[in-house]
Coordinates of C-alpha atoms in Angstrom, one line a residue:
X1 CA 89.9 101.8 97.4
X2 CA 90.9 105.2 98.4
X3 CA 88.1 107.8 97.7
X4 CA 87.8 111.7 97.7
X5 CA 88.3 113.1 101.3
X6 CA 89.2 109.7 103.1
X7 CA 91.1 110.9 105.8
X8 CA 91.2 107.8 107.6
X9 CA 92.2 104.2 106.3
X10 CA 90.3 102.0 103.9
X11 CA 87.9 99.6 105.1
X12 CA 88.7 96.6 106.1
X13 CA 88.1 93.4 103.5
X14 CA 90.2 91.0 106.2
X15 CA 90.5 89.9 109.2
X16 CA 94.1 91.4 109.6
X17 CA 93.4 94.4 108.2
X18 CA 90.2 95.1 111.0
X19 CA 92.5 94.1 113.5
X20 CA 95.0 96.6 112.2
X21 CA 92.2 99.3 112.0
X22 CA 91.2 98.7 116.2
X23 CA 94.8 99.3 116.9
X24 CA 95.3 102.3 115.2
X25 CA 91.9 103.9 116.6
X26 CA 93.3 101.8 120.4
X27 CA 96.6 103.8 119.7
X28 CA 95.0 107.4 118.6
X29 CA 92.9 107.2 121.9
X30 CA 95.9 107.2 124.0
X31 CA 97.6 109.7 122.0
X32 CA 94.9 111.9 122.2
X33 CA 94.6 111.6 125.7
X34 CA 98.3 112.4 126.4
X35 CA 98.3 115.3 124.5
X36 CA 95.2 116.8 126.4
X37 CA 96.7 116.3 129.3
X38 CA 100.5 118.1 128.2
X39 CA 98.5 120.8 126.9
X40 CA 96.7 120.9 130.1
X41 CA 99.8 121.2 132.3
X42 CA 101.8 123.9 129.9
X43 CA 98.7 125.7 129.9
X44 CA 98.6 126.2 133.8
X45 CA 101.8 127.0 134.3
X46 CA 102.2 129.6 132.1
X47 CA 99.3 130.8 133.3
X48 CA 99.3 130.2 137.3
X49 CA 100.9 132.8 139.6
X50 CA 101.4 130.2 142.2
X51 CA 104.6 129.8 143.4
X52 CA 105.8 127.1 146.8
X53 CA 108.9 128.3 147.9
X54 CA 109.7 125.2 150.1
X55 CA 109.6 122.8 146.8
X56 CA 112.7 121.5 146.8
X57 CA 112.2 118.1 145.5
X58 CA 109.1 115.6 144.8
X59 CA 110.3 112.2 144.6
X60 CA 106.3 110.7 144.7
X61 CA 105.6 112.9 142.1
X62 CA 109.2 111.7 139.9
X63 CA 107.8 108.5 140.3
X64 CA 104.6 108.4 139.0
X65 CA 105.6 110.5 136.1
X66 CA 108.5 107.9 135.0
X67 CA 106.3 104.6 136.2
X68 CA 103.0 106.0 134.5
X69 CA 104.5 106.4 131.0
X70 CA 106.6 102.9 131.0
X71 CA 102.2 101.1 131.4
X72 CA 100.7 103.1 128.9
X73 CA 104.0 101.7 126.2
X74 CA 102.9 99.0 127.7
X75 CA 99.6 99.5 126.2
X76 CA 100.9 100.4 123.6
X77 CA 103.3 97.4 122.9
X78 CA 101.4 94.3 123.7
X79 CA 98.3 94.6 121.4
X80 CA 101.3 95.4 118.5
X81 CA 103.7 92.6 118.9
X82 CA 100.3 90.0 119.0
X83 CA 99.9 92.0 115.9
X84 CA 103.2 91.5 114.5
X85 CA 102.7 87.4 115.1
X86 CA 99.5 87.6 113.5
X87 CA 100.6 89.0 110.7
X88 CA 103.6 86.2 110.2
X89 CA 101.6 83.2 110.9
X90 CA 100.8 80.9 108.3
X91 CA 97.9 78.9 108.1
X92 CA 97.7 75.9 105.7
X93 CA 96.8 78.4 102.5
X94 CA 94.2 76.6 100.1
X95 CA 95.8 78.7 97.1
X96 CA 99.6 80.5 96.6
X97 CA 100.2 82.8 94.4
X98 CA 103.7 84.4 93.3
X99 CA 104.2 87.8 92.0
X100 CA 107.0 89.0 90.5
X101 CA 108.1 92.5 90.2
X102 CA 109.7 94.0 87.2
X103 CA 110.4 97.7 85.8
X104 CA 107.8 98.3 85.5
X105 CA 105.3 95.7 85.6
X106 CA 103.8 92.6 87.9
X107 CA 103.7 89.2 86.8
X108 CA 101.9 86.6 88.6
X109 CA 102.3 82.7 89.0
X110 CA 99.6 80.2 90.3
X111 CA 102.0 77.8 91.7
X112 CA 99.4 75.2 92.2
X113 CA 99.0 75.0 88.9
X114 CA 100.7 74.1 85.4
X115 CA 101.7 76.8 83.5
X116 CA 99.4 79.2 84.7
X117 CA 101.1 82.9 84.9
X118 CA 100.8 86.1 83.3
X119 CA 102.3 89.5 83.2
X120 CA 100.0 92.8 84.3
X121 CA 100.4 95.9 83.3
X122 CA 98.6 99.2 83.6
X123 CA 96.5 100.0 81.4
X124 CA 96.9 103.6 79.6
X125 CA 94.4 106.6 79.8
X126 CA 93.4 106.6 76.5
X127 CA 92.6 102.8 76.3
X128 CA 90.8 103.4 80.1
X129 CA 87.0 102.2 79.6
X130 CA 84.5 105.0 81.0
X131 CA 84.1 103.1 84.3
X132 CA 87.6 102.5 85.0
X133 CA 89.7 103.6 87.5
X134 CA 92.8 106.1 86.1
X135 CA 96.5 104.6 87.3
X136 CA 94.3 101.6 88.8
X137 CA 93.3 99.4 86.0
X138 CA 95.3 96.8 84.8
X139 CA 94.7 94.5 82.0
X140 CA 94.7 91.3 83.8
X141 CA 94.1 91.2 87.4
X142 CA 94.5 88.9 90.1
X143 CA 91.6 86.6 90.9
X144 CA 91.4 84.7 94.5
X145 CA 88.6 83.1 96.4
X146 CA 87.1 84.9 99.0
X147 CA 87.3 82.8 102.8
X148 CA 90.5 81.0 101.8
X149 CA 93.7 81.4 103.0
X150 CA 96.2 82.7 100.4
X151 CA 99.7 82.6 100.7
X152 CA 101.6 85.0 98.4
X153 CA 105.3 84.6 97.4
X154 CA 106.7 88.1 96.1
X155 CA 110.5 88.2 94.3
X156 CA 111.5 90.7 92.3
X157 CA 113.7 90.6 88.9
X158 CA 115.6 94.3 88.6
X159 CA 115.2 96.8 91.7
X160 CA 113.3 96.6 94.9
X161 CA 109.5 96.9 94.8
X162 CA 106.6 96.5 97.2
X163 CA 103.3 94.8 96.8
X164 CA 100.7 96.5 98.2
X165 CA 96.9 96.2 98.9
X166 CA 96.0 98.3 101.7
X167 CA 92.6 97.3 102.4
X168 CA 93.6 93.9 102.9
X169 CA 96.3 95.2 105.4
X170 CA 99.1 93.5 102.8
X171 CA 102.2 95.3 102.2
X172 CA 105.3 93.1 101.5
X173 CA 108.9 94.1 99.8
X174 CA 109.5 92.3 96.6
X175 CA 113.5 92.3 96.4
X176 CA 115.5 90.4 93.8
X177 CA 117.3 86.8 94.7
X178 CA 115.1 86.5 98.0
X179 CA 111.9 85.3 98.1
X180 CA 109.5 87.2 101.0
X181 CA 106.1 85.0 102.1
X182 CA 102.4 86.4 103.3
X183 CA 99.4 84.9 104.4
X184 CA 96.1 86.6 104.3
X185 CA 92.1 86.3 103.5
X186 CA 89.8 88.2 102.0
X187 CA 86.2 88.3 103.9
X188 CA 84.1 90.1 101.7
X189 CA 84.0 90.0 97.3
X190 CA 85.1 93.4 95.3
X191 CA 87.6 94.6 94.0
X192 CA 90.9 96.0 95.8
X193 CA 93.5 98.0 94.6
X194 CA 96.9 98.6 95.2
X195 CA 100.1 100.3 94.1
X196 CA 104.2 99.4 94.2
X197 CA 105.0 101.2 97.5
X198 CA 109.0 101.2 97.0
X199 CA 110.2 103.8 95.1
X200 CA 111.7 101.5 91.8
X201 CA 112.7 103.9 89.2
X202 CA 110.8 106.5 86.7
X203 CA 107.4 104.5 86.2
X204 CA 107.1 103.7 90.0
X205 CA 103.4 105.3 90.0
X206 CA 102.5 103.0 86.9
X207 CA 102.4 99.5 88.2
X208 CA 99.0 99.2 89.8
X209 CA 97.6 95.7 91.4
X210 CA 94.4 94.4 91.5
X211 CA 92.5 91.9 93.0
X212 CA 89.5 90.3 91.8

């Protein structure tokens, strides 16, 4: 979960989600570099007095700086599409659960099972044990086994929602009459939070997830 002065993202408790962490460092290494080097180059000419009064054109130089860009996109793009696949591929899940989004509540089907389902709800501040977590907490949570692959089917009844668990690198839209599908596994036990990421109405900050 997120903790006082995190600027960065959670750590990772999936596969995915270290995969999604390299990127983002592989991607901030690149941007950083650019902008040293922009800065670099505004910097000396506002500050150079040199001037080449026989400069008409520079075709070598228009070249590198439109070639040059177009392979670091590339970069760029090729470690986030293989990403993107990653993240769609589904591999023979051992478990599937289904959540459901309501106003303003989650409610959770193990479709492998016989009537196994149940609604989770936040649970209020001033029914909050001392070690629980404010706005996090629910009364029944979620609970998967760890080195399995989990398929999750999210729906919603009313409005759009989103269910969200960042430090597995999960984030799926749950919209009424279509059902959206995600594989993913956990690597390591705990417990992970996560909130409805869609903006659904006046209790959007009060529908918490957690997974056991």
């Amino acid at each position: 979960m997120a903790t006082w002065a995190n600027l960065g993202l959670q750590d990772s408790s999936s596969p995915l989600m270290e995969q999604l962490n390299f990127f983002h460092d592989h991607t901030l290494l690149i941007l950083t570099m650019i902008t040293i080097l922009v800065s670099y180059i505004m910097g000396m000419l506002m500050f150079n007095k040199f001037t080449n009064r026989y400069l008409l054109h520079g075709q070598t130089i228009e070249i590198i700086w439109t070639v040059l860009p177009a392979i670091i996109l590339m970069f760029i793009a090729f470690p986030s599409l293989r990403l993107l696949y990653l993240m769609d591929e589904i591999n023979t899940p051992s478990i599937t659960l289904k959540s459901v989004g309501h106003q303003w509540y989650w409610s959770y089907e193990y479709s492998d099972f016989l009537n196994l389902e149940f609604d989770s709800y936040m649970v209020p501040t001033n029914e909050l044990e001392t070690n629980g977590f404010r706005l996090l907490d629910v009364d029944n949570r979620v609970v998967l086994p760890m080195n399995n692959q989990i398929r999750i089917l999210v729906t919603a009844t009313d409005v759009l929602h989103s269910w969200t668990i960042p430090s597995l690198g999960v984030k799926v839209d749950a919209t009424p009459g279509r059902l959206n599908q995600l594989n993913f596994l956990i690597n390591r036990p705990g417990l992970f939070f996560g909130q409805c990421s869609e903006i659904c109405g006046a209790n959007h900050s009060f529908m918490p997830i957690v997974i056991e």
